[in-house]
Short mmCIF file of C-alpha atoms (C1' of nucleotides) in Angstrom, two decimals:
data_model
loop_
_atom_site.label_atom_id
_atom_site.label_comp_id
_atom_site.label_asym_id
_atom_site.label_seq_id
_atom_site.Cartn_x
_atom_site.Cartn_y
_atom_site.Cartn_z
CA MET A 150 5.49 -10.91 5.19
CA THR A 151 7.19 -9.10 2.77
CA LEU A 152 8.97 -6.42 4.42
CA SER A 153 11.67 -9.62 5.20
CA HIS A 154 12.37 -10.22 2.12
CA THR A 155 13.01 -6.89 0.94
CA ILE A 156 15.65 -7.01 3.59
CA LEU A 157 17.78 -10.42 2.55
CA ALA A 158 17.30 -9.09 -0.99
CA CYS A 159 19.35 -5.88 0.41
CA LEU A 160 21.65 -8.08 2.34
CA VAL A 161 22.43 -10.78 -0.15
CA ASN A 162 25.23 -8.63 -1.64
CA SER A 163 26.53 -7.20 1.70
CA PRO A 164 25.70 -6.89 5.11
CA HIS A 165 23.78 -3.82 6.37
CA SER A 166 23.36 -3.01 9.77
CA GLY A 167 19.41 -1.67 10.71
CA TYR A 168 20.74 1.85 10.25
CA ASP A 169 21.96 1.41 6.47
CA LEU A 170 19.02 0.22 5.33
CA ASN A 171 17.40 2.82 6.94
CA LYS A 172 18.42 4.72 5.21
CA SER A 173 18.78 2.37 1.74
CA PHE A 174 14.50 1.94 2.41
CA GLN A 175 14.35 5.94 2.46
CA GLU A 176 16.69 6.28 -1.33
CA SER A 177 17.03 3.19 -3.40
CA VAL A 178 14.08 1.22 -2.19
CA GLY A 179 11.64 3.48 -1.32
CA CYS A 180 10.59 4.15 -4.69
CA PHE A 181 9.03 0.54 -4.38
CA TRP A 182 9.14 -0.58 -1.06
CA GLN A 183 9.06 1.63 2.41
CA ALA A 184 9.59 1.17 5.85
CA SER A 185 9.92 2.65 9.18
CA GLN A 186 13.15 2.38 11.01
CA GLN A 187 10.88 0.72 14.11
CA GLN A 188 9.54 -1.73 11.70
CA ILE A 189 13.35 -2.61 10.01
CA TYR A 190 13.91 -3.37 14.01
CA ARG A 191 12.16 -5.33 14.36
CA GLU A 192 12.41 -7.75 11.13
CA LEU A 193 15.66 -7.79 11.92
CA SER A 194 15.13 -9.45 15.14
CA LYS A 195 13.01 -11.89 13.73
CA MET A 196 14.68 -12.55 11.21
CA GLU A 197 18.09 -13.62 13.47
CA GLN A 198 15.82 -15.44 15.40
CA LYS A 199 14.85 -17.80 12.96
CA ASN A 200 18.44 -17.75 11.41
CA TRP A 201 17.88 -15.80 7.94
CA LEU A 202 20.83 -13.63 9.50
CA THR A 203 23.41 -13.43 12.18
CA GLY A 204 24.06 -10.11 13.59
CA GLU A 205 27.55 -9.02 14.01
CA ILE A 206 28.69 -6.28 16.38
CA VAL A 207 31.00 -3.96 15.31
CA PRO A 208 32.99 -1.62 16.76
CA GLN A 209 33.45 1.91 16.01
CA GLU A 210 35.78 4.98 17.31
CA GLY A 211 33.76 7.83 18.19
CA LYS A 212 30.34 6.36 16.95
CA PRO A 213 28.27 3.92 18.79
CA ASP A 214 28.70 0.33 18.41
CA LYS A 215 27.03 -0.94 14.84
CA LYS A 216 25.24 -4.42 14.51
CA LEU A 217 26.38 -5.50 11.21
CA TYR A 218 23.88 -8.17 9.47
CA HIS A 219 24.89 -11.49 7.34
CA ILE A 220 22.38 -13.24 5.73
CA THR A 221 22.82 -17.35 6.60
CA ASP A 222 22.51 -19.89 3.59
CA LEU A 223 18.54 -20.29 5.32
CA GLY A 224 18.53 -16.77 4.39
CA ARG A 225 19.57 -17.29 0.61
CA GLU A 226 17.12 -20.05 0.48
CA GLU A 227 14.52 -18.69 1.68
CA LEU A 228 14.53 -15.54 -0.54
CA ILE A 229 15.06 -18.21 -3.81
CA ARG A 230 12.27 -20.01 -2.41
CA TRP A 231 10.39 -16.67 -2.07
CA LEU A 232 11.48 -15.52 -5.56
CA GLU A 233 10.36 -18.05 -7.12
CA GLU A 234 6.47 -18.14 -6.32
CA PRO A 235 4.41 -16.33 -8.07
CA THR A 236 3.50 -12.93 -7.45
CA LYS A 237 0.05 -11.34 -5.93
CA MET A 238 -0.62 -7.24 -6.99
CA SER A 239 -0.03 -5.06 -4.31
CA PRO A 240 -2.72 -3.31 -3.33
CA ILE A 241 -2.98 0.51 -3.91
CA ARG A 242 -4.40 2.87 -1.26
CA GLU A 243 -4.74 6.39 -2.06
CA ASP A 244 -5.80 8.86 0.21
CA LEU A 245 -5.96 12.01 -2.79
CA LEU A 246 -8.14 9.47 -5.30
CA VAL A 247 -10.89 9.31 -2.46
CA LYS A 248 -10.63 12.54 -2.07
CA LEU A 249 -11.27 13.57 -5.85
CA LEU A 250 -14.34 10.60 -5.63
CA ALA A 251 -15.60 13.51 -3.30
CA GLY A 252 -14.20 16.40 -4.58
CA TYR A 253 -18.16 18.12 -5.52
CA LEU A 254 -18.16 18.89 -1.56
CA LEU A 255 -14.63 21.20 -1.82
CA PRO A 256 -15.09 24.50 -3.39
CA ARG A 257 -13.38 24.57 -6.90
CA GLU A 258 -9.97 26.13 -6.16
CA GLU A 259 -9.50 23.72 -3.01
CA LEU A 260 -9.71 21.05 -5.23
CA ILE A 261 -7.07 22.30 -7.63
CA GLU A 262 -4.62 23.59 -5.42
CA LYS A 263 -4.90 20.27 -4.23
CA ILE A 264 -3.57 18.27 -7.39
CA GLU A 265 -1.53 21.34 -8.19
CA ARG A 266 0.55 20.79 -5.36
CA ARG A 267 0.42 17.45 -5.70
CA LYS A 268 1.76 17.60 -9.16
CA LYS A 269 5.12 19.61 -7.61
CA VAL A 270 6.14 16.67 -5.23
CA HIS A 271 5.87 14.39 -8.32
CA GLN A 272 7.66 16.92 -10.22
CA GLN A 273 10.40 16.89 -7.56
CA GLN A 274 10.70 13.48 -7.06
CA LEU A 275 11.45 12.79 -10.62
CA LYS A 276 13.82 14.98 -10.92
CA ILE A 277 15.62 13.05 -7.65
CA TYR A 278 15.39 9.93 -9.82
CA GLU A 279 16.52 11.57 -13.32
CA GLN A 280 19.60 13.05 -11.36
CA LYS A 281 20.95 9.24 -10.75
CA GLN A 282 19.69 8.11 -13.43
CA ALA A 283 22.41 10.01 -14.62
CA GLU A 284 25.03 9.95 -12.32
CA GLU A 285 24.80 5.74 -11.57
CA PHE A 286 23.53 4.64 -14.32
CA VAL A 287 25.79 5.64 -17.62
CA ASN A 288 27.26 3.05 -18.76
CA LEU A 289 24.80 0.42 -17.97
CA THR A 290 25.71 -2.76 -20.08
CA GLN A 291 29.22 -2.48 -17.64
CA LEU A 292 27.89 -2.29 -14.26
CA PRO A 293 27.97 -5.38 -11.60
CA LYS A 294 24.44 -7.38 -12.34
CA PRO A 295 22.94 -6.25 -8.71
CA LYS A 296 23.31 -2.37 -9.82
CA GLN A 297 21.67 -3.22 -13.01
CA PHE A 298 18.88 -4.56 -11.57
CA LEU A 299 18.05 -2.16 -9.05
CA TYR A 300 17.87 -0.30 -12.30
CA LEU A 301 15.23 -1.61 -13.21
CA THR A 302 13.27 -0.78 -10.28
CA LEU A 303 14.41 2.81 -10.68
CA LEU A 304 13.36 2.75 -13.96
CA ARG A 305 9.71 2.39 -12.20
CA GLY A 306 9.98 4.73 -10.23
CA ILE A 307 10.70 7.82 -12.83
CA ASN A 308 7.61 6.02 -14.71
CA ILE A 309 5.45 6.17 -11.47
CA GLU A 310 6.13 9.63 -11.49
CA LYS A 311 6.14 10.64 -15.00
CA ASP A 312 2.46 8.88 -15.06
CA TRP A 313 1.33 10.77 -11.92
CA ILE A 314 1.81 14.43 -13.45
CA ASP A 315 -0.06 13.40 -16.87
CA TRP A 316 -2.64 12.43 -14.53
CA CYS A 317 -2.87 15.44 -12.73
CA ASN A 318 -2.60 17.87 -16.16
CA GLN A 319 -5.59 15.47 -17.64
CA VAL A 320 -7.55 16.17 -14.20
CA LEU A 321 -6.72 20.26 -14.16
CA ASN A 322 -7.47 20.73 -17.14
CA LEU A 323 -11.38 18.93 -16.86
CA LEU A 324 -11.56 20.70 -13.79
CA LYS A 325 -10.52 23.90 -14.93
CA ASN A 326 -12.04 23.63 -18.28
CA ASP A 327 -15.18 21.11 -18.88
CA PHE A 328 -16.18 20.10 -15.52
CA ASN A 329 -18.90 23.02 -13.66
CA SER A 330 -18.40 24.12 -10.74
CA MET B 166 -7.44 5.77 9.44
CA THR B 167 -9.02 6.16 5.71
CA LEU B 168 -10.73 3.56 4.92
CA SER B 169 -13.57 4.62 6.95
CA HIS B 170 -13.27 8.16 4.70
CA THR B 171 -13.66 6.41 1.80
CA ILE B 172 -16.60 4.28 2.79
CA LEU B 173 -18.38 7.81 3.81
CA ALA B 174 -17.46 8.57 0.51
CA CYS B 175 -18.88 6.14 -0.99
CA LEU B 176 -22.60 7.07 1.26
CA VAL B 177 -22.41 10.17 0.56
CA ASN B 178 -24.83 10.14 -2.23
CA SER B 179 -26.76 7.18 -1.05
CA PRO B 180 -27.16 4.44 1.43
CA HIS B 181 -25.36 1.51 0.86
CA SER B 182 -25.64 -2.43 3.03
CA GLY B 183 -21.76 -4.00 3.99
CA TYR B 184 -22.27 -6.20 1.02
CA ASP B 185 -22.99 -3.17 -1.72
CA LEU B 186 -19.84 -1.70 -0.83
CA ASN B 187 -17.60 -4.78 -1.04
CA LYS B 188 -18.63 -5.22 -4.93
CA SER B 189 -18.16 -0.90 -5.04
CA PHE B 190 -14.28 -1.59 -3.84
CA GLN B 191 -14.17 -5.02 -6.25
CA GLU B 192 -15.45 -2.62 -8.99
CA SER B 193 -15.12 0.94 -9.20
CA VAL B 194 -13.00 2.41 -6.11
CA GLY B 195 -11.05 -0.82 -6.46
CA CYS B 196 -8.89 1.26 -8.75
CA PHE B 197 -7.09 3.58 -5.55
CA TRP B 198 -8.43 1.85 -2.76
CA GLN B 199 -8.46 -1.76 -1.71
CA ALA B 200 -11.01 -3.37 1.43
CA SER B 201 -11.74 -7.11 2.26
CA GLN B 202 -15.21 -7.62 2.71
CA GLN B 203 -14.35 -8.68 6.97
CA GLN B 204 -12.79 -4.77 7.10
CA ILE B 205 -15.40 -3.03 5.51
CA TYR B 206 -18.04 -4.84 8.16
CA ARG B 207 -15.61 -3.69 11.04
CA GLU B 208 -15.11 -0.62 9.88
CA LEU B 209 -19.14 0.01 9.35
CA SER B 210 -19.59 -1.42 13.21
CA LYS B 211 -17.34 0.80 14.26
CA MET B 212 -18.65 3.85 12.82
CA GLU B 213 -22.18 3.64 13.70
CA GLN B 214 -20.65 3.49 16.85
CA LYS B 215 -19.01 7.13 16.44
CA ASN B 216 -22.30 8.14 14.99
CA TRP B 217 -20.76 8.64 11.63
CA LEU B 218 -23.88 6.40 10.25
CA THR B 219 -26.90 4.64 11.47
CA GLY B 220 -28.12 1.44 10.25
CA GLU B 221 -31.90 0.70 8.99
CA ILE B 222 -32.81 -2.79 8.95
CA VAL B 223 -34.27 -3.56 5.57
CA PRO B 224 -36.29 -6.97 4.94
CA GLN B 225 -36.26 -8.53 1.53
CA GLU B 226 -37.87 -11.02 0.58
CA GLY B 227 -36.03 -14.63 -0.49
CA LYS B 228 -32.72 -13.36 0.17
CA PRO B 229 -31.82 -12.84 3.77
CA ASP B 230 -32.42 -8.81 5.33
CA LYS B 231 -30.02 -6.34 5.06
CA LYS B 232 -28.88 -3.56 6.98
CA LEU B 233 -28.57 -0.06 4.62
CA TYR B 234 -25.91 1.78 5.79
CA HIS B 235 -26.89 6.00 6.03
CA ILE B 236 -24.25 8.64 6.38
CA THR B 237 -25.17 10.66 9.40
CA ASP B 238 -24.68 15.59 9.95
CA LEU B 239 -22.07 13.89 12.06
CA GLY B 240 -20.26 12.22 9.51
CA ARG B 241 -20.83 14.29 6.80
CA GLU B 242 -18.95 16.45 9.01
CA GLU B 243 -16.18 14.30 9.61
CA LEU B 244 -15.78 14.17 5.65
CA ILE B 245 -16.11 17.38 4.95
CA ARG B 246 -13.06 18.06 8.03
CA TRP B 247 -10.87 15.32 6.77
CA LEU B 248 -10.91 16.70 2.91
CA GLU B 249 -9.87 19.63 3.52
CA GLU B 250 -6.91 18.44 5.27
CA PRO B 251 -3.44 18.13 3.50
CA THR B 252 -3.25 14.93 2.25
CA LYS B 253 0.27 12.67 2.00
CA MET B 254 1.90 10.98 -0.20
CA SER B 255 0.85 6.53 -0.09
CA PRO B 256 2.78 4.37 0.63
CA ILE B 257 3.92 2.22 -1.67
CA ARG B 258 5.25 -2.12 -1.15
CA GLU B 259 5.34 -3.92 -4.55
CA ASP B 260 6.96 -7.03 -4.36
CA LEU B 261 7.37 -7.77 -7.87
CA LEU B 262 9.95 -4.95 -7.83
CA VAL B 263 11.42 -6.42 -4.73
CA LYS B 264 11.81 -10.09 -6.18
CA LEU B 265 13.31 -7.86 -9.61
CA LEU B 266 16.10 -6.18 -6.98
CA ALA B 267 17.13 -9.67 -6.77
CA GLY B 268 16.13 -11.05 -10.25
CA TYR B 269 19.58 -11.94 -10.87
CA LEU B 270 19.66 -15.08 -8.83
CA LEU B 271 17.01 -16.30 -10.61
CA PRO B 272 17.12 -17.94 -14.20
CA ARG B 273 16.72 -15.03 -17.32
CA GLU B 274 13.54 -17.22 -19.08
CA GLU B 275 11.46 -17.38 -15.38
CA LEU B 276 12.24 -14.14 -14.80
CA ILE B 277 10.99 -12.57 -17.84
CA GLU B 278 7.76 -14.77 -17.31
CA LYS B 279 7.14 -13.19 -14.69
CA ILE B 280 6.53 -10.19 -16.34
CA GLU B 281 4.97 -10.94 -19.07
CA ARG B 282 2.60 -12.50 -16.73
CA ARG B 283 2.11 -9.32 -15.00
CA LYS B 284 2.29 -7.15 -18.35
CA LYS B 285 -1.29 -9.15 -19.61
CA VAL B 286 -2.61 -8.95 -15.66
CA HIS B 287 -2.17 -5.01 -16.39
CA GLN B 288 -3.48 -5.10 -20.28
CA GLN B 289 -6.88 -7.02 -18.69
CA GLN B 290 -7.24 -4.95 -16.33
CA LEU B 291 -7.01 -1.88 -18.72
CA LYS B 292 -9.64 -3.50 -21.15
CA ILE B 293 -11.94 -3.38 -18.42
CA TYR B 294 -11.80 0.27 -17.22
CA GLU B 295 -11.35 1.16 -21.27
CA GLN B 296 -14.89 -0.67 -21.33
CA LYS B 297 -16.15 1.43 -18.54
CA GLN B 298 -14.97 4.38 -19.84
CA ALA B 299 -16.70 3.68 -23.55
CA GLU B 300 -19.88 2.10 -21.69
CA GLU B 301 -20.73 4.51 -18.61
CA PHE B 302 -18.60 7.76 -19.33
CA VAL B 303 -20.06 9.37 -22.45
CA ASN B 304 -21.55 12.52 -22.70
CA LEU B 305 -18.93 13.45 -19.71
CA THR B 306 -20.55 16.86 -18.85
CA GLN B 307 -23.79 15.75 -18.88
CA LEU B 308 -22.93 13.51 -15.82
CA PRO B 309 -24.22 14.53 -12.40
CA LYS B 310 -21.45 15.92 -10.53
CA PRO B 311 -20.76 12.32 -8.42
CA LYS B 312 -20.22 10.50 -11.10
CA GLN B 313 -18.11 12.82 -13.32
CA PHE B 314 -15.12 12.97 -10.22
CA LEU B 315 -15.68 9.16 -10.20
CA TYR B 316 -14.56 9.30 -13.66
CA LEU B 317 -11.41 11.25 -12.63
CA THR B 318 -9.94 8.37 -10.73
CA LEU B 319 -11.23 6.07 -13.41
CA LEU B 320 -8.80 7.96 -15.71
CA ARG B 321 -6.29 7.50 -12.77
CA GLY B 322 -6.70 3.84 -13.10
CA ILE B 323 -6.33 3.55 -16.89
CA ASN B 324 -3.10 5.59 -16.71
CA ILE B 325 -1.68 3.46 -14.04
CA GLU B 326 -2.28 0.41 -16.24
CA LYS B 327 -1.20 2.06 -19.27
CA ASP B 328 2.42 2.73 -17.33
CA TRP B 329 2.51 -0.76 -15.79
CA ILE B 330 2.41 -2.39 -19.26
CA ASP B 331 5.11 0.59 -20.66
CA TRP B 332 7.14 0.10 -17.68
CA CYS B 333 6.80 -4.40 -18.55
CA ASN B 334 8.47 -3.63 -22.27
CA GLN B 335 11.18 -1.71 -21.68
CA VAL B 336 12.69 -4.18 -18.47
CA LEU B 337 11.85 -6.73 -20.95
CA ASN B 338 13.40 -5.25 -24.01
CA LEU B 339 16.80 -4.37 -21.32
CA LEU B 340 16.32 -8.05 -19.60
CA LYS B 341 15.98 -9.34 -23.14
CA ASN B 342 18.53 -7.08 -25.11
CA ASP B 343 20.97 -5.87 -22.99
CA PHE B 344 21.85 -7.23 -19.83
CA ASN B 345 23.92 -10.22 -20.22
CA SER B 346 22.66 -13.56 -18.44
"C1'" DT C 274 -26.52 -31.85 -6.67
"C1'" DC C 275 -23.44 -28.15 -7.27
"C1'" DT C 276 -21.64 -23.66 -8.20
"C1'" DG C 277 -22.73 -18.74 -7.42
"C1'" DC C 278 -25.23 -15.60 -5.29
"C1'" DC C 279 -27.28 -12.92 -1.06
"C1'" DA C 280 -25.45 -11.14 3.28
"C1'" DT C 281 -23.46 -10.51 8.28
"C1'" DG C 282 -20.39 -11.79 11.67
"C1'" DT C 283 -16.18 -13.56 14.41
"C1'" DA C 284 -11.27 -14.82 16.10
"C1'" DA C 285 -6.45 -14.92 15.50
"C1'" DG C 286 -2.50 -13.33 13.88
"C1'" DT C 287 1.01 -10.17 11.07
"C1'" DT C 288 2.33 -5.73 9.53
"C1'" DG C 289 1.98 -0.65 10.01
"C1'" DT C 290 2.11 3.15 12.93
"C1'" DT C 291 2.76 6.57 16.64
"C1'" DA C 292 5.54 8.11 20.25
"C1'" DC C 293 8.93 7.72 23.68
"C1'" DA C 294 13.82 6.65 25.53
"C1'" DT C 295 18.80 7.28 25.16
"C1'" DG C 296 23.40 8.90 24.04
"C1'" DA C 297 28.01 10.30 22.16
"C1'" DT C 298 30.09 13.31 17.99
"C1'" DT C 299 30.70 17.00 14.65
"C1'" DA C 300 29.40 21.05 12.62
"C1'" DT C 301 27.47 25.88 12.81
"C1'" DA D 238 24.15 26.64 22.94
"C1'" DT D 239 21.68 24.41 18.80
"C1'" DA D 240 20.97 20.85 15.29
"C1'" DA D 241 22.37 17.08 12.94
"C1'" DT D 242 24.14 12.34 12.22
"C1'" DC D 243 25.13 8.40 14.24
"C1'" DA D 244 22.99 4.01 16.13
"C1'" DT D 245 19.94 1.18 18.17
"C1'" DG D 246 15.40 0.24 20.43
"C1'" DT D 247 11.07 -0.17 23.36
"C1'" DA D 248 5.46 -0.03 23.94
"C1'" DA D 249 0.68 1.24 22.70
"C1'" DC D 250 -1.97 1.38 19.32
"C1'" DA D 251 -4.20 0.72 14.79
"C1'" DA D 252 -4.78 -1.52 10.54
"C1'" DC D 253 -4.81 -5.62 7.29
"C1'" DT D 254 -4.51 -10.32 6.31
"C1'" DT D 255 -6.04 -15.26 6.12
"C1'" DA D 256 -8.99 -18.44 7.72
"C1'" DC D 257 -13.62 -19.93 9.43
"C1'" DA D 258 -18.83 -19.86 10.07
"C1'" DT D 259 -23.79 -19.66 8.83
"C1'" DG D 260 -27.78 -20.16 5.69
"C1'" DG D 261 -31.40 -19.50 2.05
"C1'" DC D 262 -32.40 -19.02 -2.76
"C1'" DA D 263 -31.25 -19.90 -7.66
"C1'" DG D 264 -30.24 -21.60 -11.48
"C1'" DA D 265 -27.73 -25.30 -15.37
#
DNA sequence: TCTGCCATGTAAGTTGTTACATGATTAT
DNA sequence: ATAATCATGTAACAACTTACATGGCAGA
């Protein structure tokens, strides 16, 4: 159950509403942890019950009320306990690779198109990350700590995307030049 | 539900028992799809009910009977239908990155040790993959098709491991030299 | 004798996905 | 008018994890 710990990590510095968290998960956190809105809200309720968080209802003008969640001492203790735990590797489950495993059942052009489409997706994502890097992380050493550590995760995102693009190129080369149809 | 399709992809060429599949998932398939023994057996039952597979009980000497699963025409059709579908990106959920996000809450040495431990794991896995590459995939163009396509997935495994190692080095450098404790 | 391999499964609980539901405000 | 943004939730189902359970054979 690490979604709860990811949420704790987000709340350590500042309170967030479910809505805020959902946006974070789509933006910064999304490069290493994905969660849907429904998961987030359900998890927040559970965490409030466990007293890892307290919810504060904040009225707003012209907008519906929001519920700001603050981390409690218990929540912070739990986060630190978990941080110190040994870390397991996360499982990989990649549809595209399964399709490639059975790729000889598809017409060659169709397969190549699939890989090329995927390559484009990663190129786009890379662009987004690199833009962020250039905009938000200049003068890295002068930034506040939480921001510095966020940078390390962005770096991972950039590496992953570059790596995917490399692999796509390798595969496209093999499919086009070395594998006979 | 892609576990079933991964299993179909494994069974296209030759029948396997649940036990065989479990081993495949630990070895070759494991670099892009992980599944536990329990998941595999449960999925096989479901697939047999849907008539994607037929089970054949094979008595053995000195060993318990095994149940060999064969793909049916329906199963093959389903696989091809799925292969042609557009492919979504798989979600990433990486504990280590979450820990890094909150890394400023841990003593610096502890964090560095975590990253170094992880780096070793990836170095070991890379060694295994590269050994495989050298042993099973010489004369790539002369190998049978299914083996050629399996190679493309191994290539992905190798890339992933190298990429992790690179990232670990980048992070270790930053933590040791640029980030003040 | 104890570990590991062969071979299959059940049960309970936690996570993740998909679809549905509400309702006001702001911008085009 | 229509869509997008803000903001929160419920319900049902599918998938995954962890623990338990059996039982014979082979080798150190």
